[in-house]
Amino acid sequence: MRRPILVVLAVLLAQAPAFAETLFDKRGKRASIHSYQSYLHGVRAKLYDRDEDEREEAFELIEESLENPKLDGDWEFPLELLGDLMLGTALPADADIDQDLQEEGLDLLIKNALNDSFPISRREFALGQLRRVVHAKRLVNPDFREDTFDALSTLSGDTLLVLSHGAVNALGAVAMRRGSRWKETADDAAEILADRMDEDNLELRRIAILETLELLRTAKQPRERLNNLWEELAEAVEDIDSASLQQDLRPRLLRLAKANESTPFASQAEELRDAVKELKKRTKPAKGAFPEILAQLADEQDIPDLEALLARIEKDGRSDPTLRTLGLAAVVARASRQETAPYILRLLLDSLLRQGRVKGSPMMYYRTASQLLNLTYAHRDSGKANLPLAQLARLLASTDKPGLVVPVLDEIKSMAMGKAQPVWIGRRMVALLFLQAGDSPSARIRKHALQLLQVIGRAGRNWAIRREVWTRMALLARFARDDGIKAGAQRWLKG
């Protein structure tokens, strides 16, 4: 009896690695993100295999990979495969999708998006796959639509700004859907947009207003939900007491009203125009001794009062470099605090950018960029790091001088490859390099940004960041206006 038992044990031990296999086990043998992408596409093909056992084996591999990520960001690879499954990406013409696997896949995506014990990067990427679902032209199972909407509804009120922002954006897409199958869900999405335009969180209110503007801009025919959104938008505009937000929204609101003067929404457009006329708030610089102004800035929570303090700091700083230095230090100190509300952080960053862009001063340009990168790191765990990154994109777009931009791009590349950098931030840093490679007026800047992308894609320690480079390179290879950039991206994609 002893020999058969040993044989059975040996067989089981030999099979053990197969049961533990993940999407990451073979990666060490693959030298590039290019070959790893090919491997992942092979796994995706197995999800559509005619053999049920093959399909289930591929799905179990994805499940096991979600349970056992080796590196930060590794969850993105199984999550994207689940998103592909939901949409039938690369589905062979003669194949059908296993709806049972789709249902399990959607359940996994929703759980990953809603689980607040997961890192922001993981939850945001799962949310991105849910956004793909609501943008899909066709969903096989109507329940997928309802389940996805319920998850987005919950996420739209999440305390992490990056998640609530992404969910509100997705709900805008849902509210725009047409057809009887989508009517009820679209109505519900529009109602949530209306609710978010009445949020105490002013940054989330701003996001909802912008999303509603985009939805109404593309609307053609009146529907009850659209008429309600016109009304809710006008009311939300009337409630804005931030002069900065009024100034930001005014031209957008007027463009929407003018575009609808001769449409079925003409009466609503007139009401909106009347609401915009009431936006008369102007910010006057606060009065008092400059040291007192700086002291008040540290704790001021009232938005109009905060705007007045910032206006005073900027006014005095324009005429006195010493005061500008003190003012910038106070603004950065307040912006660095974890408890800073998102919209207050936006106001502080706007002021930082205005004060930091000093004509003829490369030092101030680089210093401002460094401060924005430091603030990105400071808010990496709160979901607000996207705000300083957005300002950094504005700063980079404000000049085409390589002497200013190239050192900042080098710093972005180093931070994108840093071990302590959360993946959701690193991916956005890759996006900043991508924008410079594709859109900078300077050929030297475009070339340098492309070279930095190539370095990250070849040598980055994080495979999720390397795959982000691969995705951006694919876009440059197709759409770059600079033939040299397009050719360089195409060569890189070939490996």
PDB file of C-alpha atoms in Angstrom, residues 224-454:
ATOM      1  CA  GLU A 224     -38.719  65.041 -18.470  1.00  0.00           C
ATOM      2  CA  ARG A 225     -35.301  64.282 -17.008  1.00  0.00           C
ATOM      3  CA  LEU A 226     -33.649  66.899 -19.216  1.00  0.00           C
ATOM      4  CA  ASN A 227     -36.224  69.546 -18.349  1.00  0.00           C
ATOM      5  CA  ASN A 228     -35.626  68.789 -14.674  1.00  0.00           C
ATOM      6  CA  LEU A 229     -31.869  69.116 -15.117  1.00  0.00           C
ATOM      7  CA  TRP A 230     -32.276  72.538 -16.762  1.00  0.00           C
ATOM      8  CA  GLU A 231     -34.295  73.653 -13.760  1.00  0.00           C
ATOM      9  CA  GLU A 232     -31.890  72.142 -11.228  1.00  0.00           C
ATOM     10  CA  LEU A 233     -28.926  73.711 -13.020  1.00  0.00           C
ATOM     11  CA  ALA A 234     -30.452  77.185 -12.830  1.00  0.00           C
ATOM     12  CA  GLU A 235     -31.118  76.710  -9.111  1.00  0.00           C
ATOM     13  CA  ALA A 236     -27.590  75.423  -8.505  1.00  0.00           C
ATOM     14  CA  VAL A 237     -26.155  78.478 -10.276  1.00  0.00           C
ATOM     15  CA  GLU A 238     -28.174  80.817  -8.083  1.00  0.00           C
ATOM     16  CA  ASP A 239     -26.734  79.168  -4.964  1.00  0.00           C
ATOM     17  CA  ILE A 240     -23.067  79.659  -5.878  1.00  0.00           C
ATOM     18  CA  ASP A 241     -21.396  82.096  -3.497  1.00  0.00           C
ATOM     19  CA  SER A 242     -17.825  81.536  -4.681  1.00  0.00           C
ATOM     20  CA  ALA A 243     -16.699  84.372  -6.945  1.00  0.00           C
ATOM     21  CA  SER A 244     -14.038  82.102  -8.457  1.00  0.00           C
ATOM     22  CA  LEU A 245     -16.568  79.421  -9.337  1.00  0.00           C
ATOM     23  CA  GLN A 246     -18.936  82.021 -10.751  1.00  0.00           C
ATOM     24  CA  GLN A 247     -16.144  83.360 -12.951  1.00  0.00           C
ATOM     25  CA  ASP A 248     -15.217  79.847 -14.077  1.00  0.00           C
ATOM     26  CA  LEU A 249     -18.771  78.798 -14.935  1.00  0.00           C
ATOM     27  CA  ARG A 250     -20.145  82.040 -16.403  1.00  0.00           C
ATOM     28  CA  PRO A 251     -18.789  81.647 -19.982  1.00  0.00           C
ATOM     29  CA  ARG A 252     -19.767  77.971 -20.115  1.00  0.00           C
ATOM     30  CA  LEU A 253     -23.289  78.697 -18.921  1.00  0.00           C
ATOM     31  CA  LEU A 254     -23.735  81.534 -21.392  1.00  0.00           C
ATOM     32  CA  ARG A 255     -22.502  79.363 -24.278  1.00  0.00           C
ATOM     33  CA  LEU A 256     -25.059  76.725 -23.351  1.00  0.00           C
ATOM     34  CA  ALA A 257     -27.850  79.293 -23.140  1.00  0.00           C
ATOM     35  CA  LYS A 258     -26.920  80.885 -26.474  1.00  0.00           C
ATOM     36  CA  ALA A 259     -26.678  77.501 -28.228  1.00  0.00           C
ATOM     37  CA  ASN A 260     -30.289  76.765 -27.189  1.00  0.00           C
ATOM     38  CA  GLU A 261     -31.919  80.079 -28.132  1.00  0.00           C
ATOM     39  CA  SER A 262     -33.732  78.476 -31.069  1.00  0.00           C
ATOM     40  CA  THR A 263     -34.138  74.927 -29.780  1.00  0.00           C
ATOM     41  CA  PRO A 264     -36.948  73.199 -27.892  1.00  0.00           C
ATOM     42  CA  PHE A 265     -35.050  74.254 -24.734  1.00  0.00           C
ATOM     43  CA  ALA A 266     -35.308  77.989 -25.484  1.00  0.00           C
ATOM     44  CA  SER A 267     -37.397  78.822 -22.403  1.00  0.00           C
ATOM     45  CA  GLN A 268     -35.051  76.907 -20.096  1.00  0.00           C
ATOM     46  CA  ALA A 269     -32.076  78.636 -21.723  1.00  0.00           C
ATOM     47  CA  GLU A 270     -33.651  82.015 -20.973  1.00  0.00           C
ATOM     48  CA  GLU A 271     -34.132  81.063 -17.317  1.00  0.00           C
ATOM     49  CA  LEU A 272     -30.509  79.992 -17.135  1.00  0.00           C
ATOM     50  CA  ARG A 273     -29.390  83.282 -18.668  1.00  0.00           C
ATOM     51  CA  ASP A 274     -31.389  85.154 -16.037  1.00  0.00           C
ATOM     52  CA  ALA A 275     -29.686  83.130 -13.307  1.00  0.00           C
ATOM     53  CA  VAL A 276     -26.264  83.950 -14.770  1.00  0.00           C
ATOM     54  CA  LYS A 277     -27.120  87.664 -14.746  1.00  0.00           C
ATOM     55  CA  GLU A 278     -27.406  87.440 -10.974  1.00  0.00           C
ATOM     56  CA  LEU A 279     -23.804  86.226 -10.683  1.00  0.00           C
ATOM     57  CA  LYS A 280     -22.390  89.571  -9.683  1.00  0.00           C
ATOM     58  CA  LYS A 281     -20.039  88.581  -6.900  1.00  0.00           C
ATOM     59  CA  ARG A 282     -16.630  90.206  -7.075  1.00  0.00           C
ATOM     60  CA  THR A 283     -13.684  89.516  -4.824  1.00  0.00           C
ATOM     61  CA  LYS A 284     -12.135  92.498  -3.104  1.00  0.00           C
ATOM     62  CA  PRO A 285      -8.774  92.037  -1.406  1.00  0.00           C
ATOM     63  CA  ALA A 286      -9.072  91.690   2.353  1.00  0.00           C
ATOM     64  CA  LYS A 287      -7.924  94.609   4.520  1.00  0.00           C
ATOM     65  CA  GLY A 288      -5.543  94.535   7.430  1.00  0.00           C
ATOM     66  CA  ALA A 289      -1.866  94.088   8.174  1.00  0.00           C
ATOM     67  CA  PHE A 290      -0.142  91.507   5.968  1.00  0.00           C
ATOM     68  CA  PRO A 291       0.949  89.267   8.887  1.00  0.00           C
ATOM     69  CA  GLU A 292      -2.675  89.154  10.042  1.00  0.00           C
ATOM     70  CA  ILE A 293      -3.797  88.181   6.541  1.00  0.00           C
ATOM     71  CA  LEU A 294      -1.354  85.266   6.560  1.00  0.00           C
ATOM     72  CA  ALA A 295      -2.527  84.169  10.006  1.00  0.00           C
ATOM     73  CA  GLN A 296      -6.186  84.230   8.931  1.00  0.00           C
ATOM     74  CA  LEU A 297      -5.399  82.190   5.814  1.00  0.00           C
ATOM     75  CA  ALA A 298      -4.319  79.239   7.938  1.00  0.00           C
ATOM     76  CA  ASP A 299      -7.820  78.509   9.257  1.00  0.00           C
ATOM     77  CA  GLU A 300     -10.386  80.394   7.168  1.00  0.00           C
ATOM     78  CA  GLN A 301     -13.246  78.129   6.066  1.00  0.00           C
ATOM     79  CA  ASP A 302     -15.690  80.654   4.580  1.00  0.00           C
ATOM     80  CA  ILE A 303     -15.180  80.586   0.807  1.00  0.00           C
ATOM     81  CA  PRO A 304     -15.751  84.301   0.014  1.00  0.00           C
ATOM     82  CA  ASP A 305     -13.521  85.345   2.927  1.00  0.00           C
ATOM     83  CA  LEU A 306     -10.822  82.912   1.816  1.00  0.00           C
ATOM     84  CA  GLU A 307     -10.970  84.302  -1.721  1.00  0.00           C
ATOM     85  CA  ALA A 308     -10.556  87.832  -0.311  1.00  0.00           C
ATOM     86  CA  LEU A 309      -7.490  86.764   1.683  1.00  0.00           C
ATOM     87  CA  LEU A 310      -5.910  85.153  -1.384  1.00  0.00           C
ATOM     88  CA  ALA A 311      -6.649  88.227  -3.496  1.00  0.00           C
ATOM     89  CA  ARG A 312      -4.839  90.389  -0.934  1.00  0.00           C
ATOM     90  CA  ILE A 313      -1.818  88.076  -0.784  1.00  0.00           C
ATOM     91  CA  GLU A 314      -1.549  88.065  -4.578  1.00  0.00           C
ATOM     92  CA  LYS A 315      -1.988  91.845  -4.809  1.00  0.00           C
ATOM     93  CA  ASP A 316       0.775  92.638  -2.323  1.00  0.00           C
ATOM     94  CA  GLY A 317       3.027  89.929  -3.751  1.00  0.00           C
ATOM     95  CA  ARG A 318       2.956  91.465  -7.220  1.00  0.00           C
ATOM     96  CA  SER A 319       4.706  94.581  -5.972  1.00  0.00           C
ATOM     97  CA  ASP A 320       7.029  93.064  -3.366  1.00  0.00           C
ATOM     98  CA  PRO A 321       8.988  89.810  -3.973  1.00  0.00           C
ATOM     99  CA  THR A 322       9.497  89.347  -0.223  1.00  0.00           C
ATOM    100  CA  LEU A 323       5.760  89.433   0.415  1.00  0.00           C
ATOM    101  CA  ARG A 324       5.227  87.085  -2.516  1.00  0.00           C
ATOM    102  CA  THR A 325       7.600  84.579  -0.935  1.00  0.00           C
ATOM    103  CA  LEU A 326       5.782  84.817   2.407  1.00  0.00           C
ATOM    104  CA  GLY A 327       2.399  84.540   0.716  1.00  0.00           C
ATOM    105  CA  LEU A 328       3.400  81.490  -1.309  1.00  0.00           C
ATOM    106  CA  ALA A 329       4.743  79.786   1.802  1.00  0.00           C
ATOM    107  CA  ALA A 330       1.442  80.378   3.602  1.00  0.00           C
ATOM    108  CA  VAL A 331      -0.602  79.083   0.663  1.00  0.00           C
ATOM    109  CA  VAL A 332       1.527  75.935   0.321  1.00  0.00           C
ATOM    110  CA  ALA A 333       1.363  75.295   4.072  1.00  0.00           C
ATOM    111  CA  ARG A 334      -2.439  75.445   4.047  1.00  0.00           C
ATOM    112  CA  ALA A 335      -2.661  73.364   0.858  1.00  0.00           C
ATOM    113  CA  SER A 336      -0.441  70.657   2.399  1.00  0.00           C
ATOM    114  CA  ARG A 337      -2.820  69.900   5.237  1.00  0.00           C
ATOM    115  CA  GLN A 338      -4.660  66.608   4.911  1.00  0.00           C
ATOM    116  CA  GLU A 339      -7.946  67.989   6.204  1.00  0.00           C
ATOM    117  CA  THR A 340      -8.132  70.732   3.556  1.00  0.00           C
ATOM    118  CA  ALA A 341     -11.496  70.486   1.784  1.00  0.00           C
ATOM    119  CA  PRO A 342     -11.270  69.752  -1.958  1.00  0.00           C
ATOM    120  CA  TYR A 343     -12.681  73.064  -3.185  1.00  0.00           C
ATOM    121  CA  ILE A 344     -10.535  75.044  -0.747  1.00  0.00           C
ATOM    122  CA  LEU A 345      -7.548  73.097  -2.061  1.00  0.00           C
ATOM    123  CA  ARG A 346      -8.578  74.087  -5.589  1.00  0.00           C
ATOM    124  CA  LEU A 347      -8.658  77.776  -4.613  1.00  0.00           C
ATOM    125  CA  LEU A 348      -5.248  77.533  -2.949  1.00  0.00           C
ATOM    126  CA  LEU A 349      -3.746  75.800  -5.992  1.00  0.00           C
ATOM    127  CA  ASP A 350      -5.233  78.392  -8.352  1.00  0.00           C
ATOM    128  CA  SER A 351      -3.553  81.075  -6.244  1.00  0.00           C
ATOM    129  CA  LEU A 352      -0.281  79.134  -6.169  1.00  0.00           C
ATOM    130  CA  LEU A 353      -0.271  78.988  -9.951  1.00  0.00           C
ATOM    131  CA  ARG A 354      -1.024  82.680 -10.342  1.00  0.00           C
ATOM    132  CA  GLN A 355       1.707  83.671  -7.901  1.00  0.00           C
ATOM    133  CA  GLY A 356       4.247  81.151  -9.136  1.00  0.00           C
ATOM    134  CA  ARG A 357       4.197  82.086 -12.807  1.00  0.00           C
ATOM    135  CA  VAL A 358       6.571  85.048 -12.759  1.00  0.00           C
ATOM    136  CA  LYS A 359       7.605  86.278 -16.194  1.00  0.00           C
ATOM    137  CA  GLY A 360      11.294  85.820 -16.855  1.00  0.00           C
ATOM    138  CA  SER A 361      11.917  83.677 -13.770  1.00  0.00           C
ATOM    139  CA  PRO A 362      12.853  80.048 -14.533  1.00  0.00           C
ATOM    140  CA  MET A 363      13.491  79.513 -10.820  1.00  0.00           C
ATOM    141  CA  MET A 364       9.893  80.406  -9.911  1.00  0.00           C
ATOM    142  CA  TYR A 365       8.559  78.154 -12.666  1.00  0.00           C
ATOM    143  CA  TYR A 366      10.532  75.141 -11.469  1.00  0.00           C
ATOM    144  CA  ARG A 367       9.765  75.951  -7.825  1.00  0.00           C
ATOM    145  CA  THR A 368       6.027  76.060  -8.556  1.00  0.00           C
ATOM    146  CA  ALA A 369       6.209  72.741 -10.399  1.00  0.00           C
ATOM    147  CA  SER A 370       8.099  71.176  -7.482  1.00  0.00           C
ATOM    148  CA  GLN A 371       5.519  72.463  -5.021  1.00  0.00           C
ATOM    149  CA  LEU A 372       2.697  70.945  -7.086  1.00  0.00           C
ATOM    150  CA  LEU A 373       4.515  67.612  -7.208  1.00  0.00           C
ATOM    151  CA  ASN A 374       5.064  67.725  -3.448  1.00  0.00           C
ATOM    152  CA  LEU A 375       1.363  68.486  -2.905  1.00  0.00           C
ATOM    153  CA  THR A 376       0.492  65.551  -5.142  1.00  0.00           C
ATOM    154  CA  TYR A 377       2.468  63.312  -2.825  1.00  0.00           C
ATOM    155  CA  ALA A 378       0.973  64.949   0.281  1.00  0.00           C
ATOM    156  CA  HIS A 379      -2.566  64.092  -0.870  1.00  0.00           C
ATOM    157  CA  ARG A 380      -1.789  60.653  -2.304  1.00  0.00           C
ATOM    158  CA  ASP A 381      -3.899  58.833   0.296  1.00  0.00           C
ATOM    159  CA  SER A 382      -6.941  61.121   0.297  1.00  0.00           C
ATOM    160  CA  GLY A 383      -7.974  60.986  -3.350  1.00  0.00           C
ATOM    161  CA  LYS A 384      -7.261  64.713  -3.831  1.00  0.00           C
ATOM    162  CA  ALA A 385      -3.901  64.387  -5.571  1.00  0.00           C
ATOM    163  CA  ASN A 386      -5.613  64.808  -8.933  1.00  0.00           C
ATOM    164  CA  LEU A 387      -6.099  68.528  -8.114  1.00  0.00           C
ATOM    165  CA  PRO A 388      -2.396  69.512  -7.992  1.00  0.00           C
ATOM    166  CA  LEU A 389      -1.761  67.254 -10.987  1.00  0.00           C
ATOM    167  CA  ALA A 390      -4.399  69.153 -12.975  1.00  0.00           C
ATOM    168  CA  GLN A 391      -2.669  72.413 -12.066  1.00  0.00           C
ATOM    169  CA  LEU A 392       0.672  70.938 -13.096  1.00  0.00           C
ATOM    170  CA  ALA A 393      -0.818  70.158 -16.499  1.00  0.00           C
ATOM    171  CA  ARG A 394      -1.838  73.831 -16.792  1.00  0.00           C
ATOM    172  CA  LEU A 395       1.639  74.959 -15.792  1.00  0.00           C
ATOM    173  CA  LEU A 396       3.285  72.722 -18.408  1.00  0.00           C
ATOM    174  CA  ALA A 397       0.876  73.960 -21.081  1.00  0.00           C
ATOM    175  CA  SER A 398       1.642  77.612 -20.275  1.00  0.00           C
ATOM    176  CA  THR A 399       5.018  77.652 -22.040  1.00  0.00           C
ATOM    177  CA  ASP A 400       6.880  76.024 -24.928  1.00  0.00           C
ATOM    178  CA  LYS A 401      10.369  76.803 -23.613  1.00  0.00           C
ATOM    179  CA  PRO A 402      12.386  73.571 -23.253  1.00  0.00           C
ATOM    180  CA  GLY A 403      14.590  75.138 -20.584  1.00  0.00           C
ATOM    181  CA  LEU A 404      11.539  75.428 -18.328  1.00  0.00           C
ATOM    182  CA  VAL A 405       9.612  72.286 -19.213  1.00  0.00           C
ATOM    183  CA  VAL A 406      12.318  69.630 -19.674  1.00  0.00           C
ATOM    184  CA  PRO A 407      13.580  69.682 -16.039  1.00  0.00           C
ATOM    185  CA  VAL A 408      10.001  69.351 -14.810  1.00  0.00           C
ATOM    186  CA  LEU A 409       9.366  66.408 -17.126  1.00  0.00           C
ATOM    187  CA  ASP A 410      12.493  64.718 -15.751  1.00  0.00           C
ATOM    188  CA  GLU A 411      11.128  65.153 -12.233  1.00  0.00           C
ATOM    189  CA  ILE A 412       7.744  63.734 -13.269  1.00  0.00           C
ATOM    190  CA  LYS A 413       9.436  60.705 -14.799  1.00  0.00           C
ATOM    191  CA  SER A 414      11.421  60.053 -11.604  1.00  0.00           C
ATOM    192  CA  MET A 415       8.315  60.306  -9.441  1.00  0.00           C
ATOM    193  CA  ALA A 416       6.279  58.112 -11.787  1.00  0.00           C
ATOM    194  CA  MET A 417       8.898  55.380 -11.340  1.00  0.00           C
ATOM    195  CA  GLY A 418       9.224  55.876  -7.579  1.00  0.00           C
ATOM    196  CA  LYS A 419       8.520  52.955  -5.254  1.00  0.00           C
ATOM    197  CA  ALA A 420       6.277  54.976  -2.931  1.00  0.00           C
ATOM    198  CA  GLN A 421       4.124  56.372  -5.740  1.00  0.00           C
ATOM    199  CA  PRO A 422       0.556  55.014  -5.752  1.00  0.00           C
ATOM    200  CA  VAL A 423      -0.357  53.594  -9.139  1.00  0.00           C
ATOM    201  CA  TRP A 424      -3.353  55.878  -9.659  1.00  0.00           C
ATOM    202  CA  ILE A 425      -1.015  58.879  -9.408  1.00  0.00           C
ATOM    203  CA  GLY A 426       1.759  57.301 -11.461  1.00  0.00           C
ATOM    204  CA  ARG A 427      -0.659  56.665 -14.305  1.00  0.00           C
ATOM    205  CA  ARG A 428      -1.608  60.345 -14.329  1.00  0.00           C
ATOM    206  CA  MET A 429       2.054  61.321 -14.422  1.00  0.00           C
ATOM    207  CA  VAL A 430       2.479  59.150 -17.491  1.00  0.00           C
ATOM    208  CA  ALA A 431      -0.503  61.019 -18.942  1.00  0.00           C
ATOM    209  CA  LEU A 432       1.301  64.348 -18.369  1.00  0.00           C
ATOM    210  CA  LEU A 433       4.299  63.100 -20.357  1.00  0.00           C
ATOM    211  CA  PHE A 434       1.954  61.779 -23.033  1.00  0.00           C
ATOM    212  CA  LEU A 435       0.315  65.203 -23.405  1.00  0.00           C
ATOM    213  CA  GLN A 436       3.690  66.884 -23.858  1.00  0.00           C
ATOM    214  CA  ALA A 437       4.802  64.263 -26.368  1.00  0.00           C
ATOM    215  CA  GLY A 438       1.648  64.724 -28.383  1.00  0.00           C
ATOM    216  CA  ASP A 439       0.740  68.392 -28.026  1.00  0.00           C
ATOM    217  CA  SER A 440       3.720  70.553 -27.047  1.00  0.00           C
ATOM    218  CA  PRO A 441       4.500  73.261 -29.633  1.00  0.00           C
ATOM    219  CA  SER A 442       8.214  72.557 -29.081  1.00  0.00           C
ATOM    220  CA  ALA A 443       9.776  69.701 -31.060  1.00  0.00           C
ATOM    221  CA  ARG A 444      12.492  69.339 -28.439  1.00  0.00           C
ATOM    222  CA  ILE A 445       9.924  68.963 -25.641  1.00  0.00           C
ATOM    223  CA  ARG A 446       7.908  66.448 -27.670  1.00  0.00           C
ATOM    224  CA  LYS A 447      11.000  64.344 -28.354  1.00  0.00           C
ATOM    225  CA  HIS A 448      12.175  64.456 -24.741  1.00  0.00           C
ATOM    226  CA  ALA A 449       8.730  63.479 -23.398  1.00  0.00           C
ATOM    227  CA  LEU A 450       8.636  60.512 -25.786  1.00  0.00           C
ATOM    228  CA  GLN A 451      12.084  59.389 -24.620  1.00  0.00           C
ATOM    229  CA  LEU A 452      10.962  59.525 -20.989  1.00  0.00           C
ATOM    230  CA  LEU A 453       7.907  57.451 -21.788  1.00  0.00           C
ATOM    231  CA  GLN A 454      10.132  54.881 -23.469  1.00  0.00           C
TER     232      GLN A 454
END
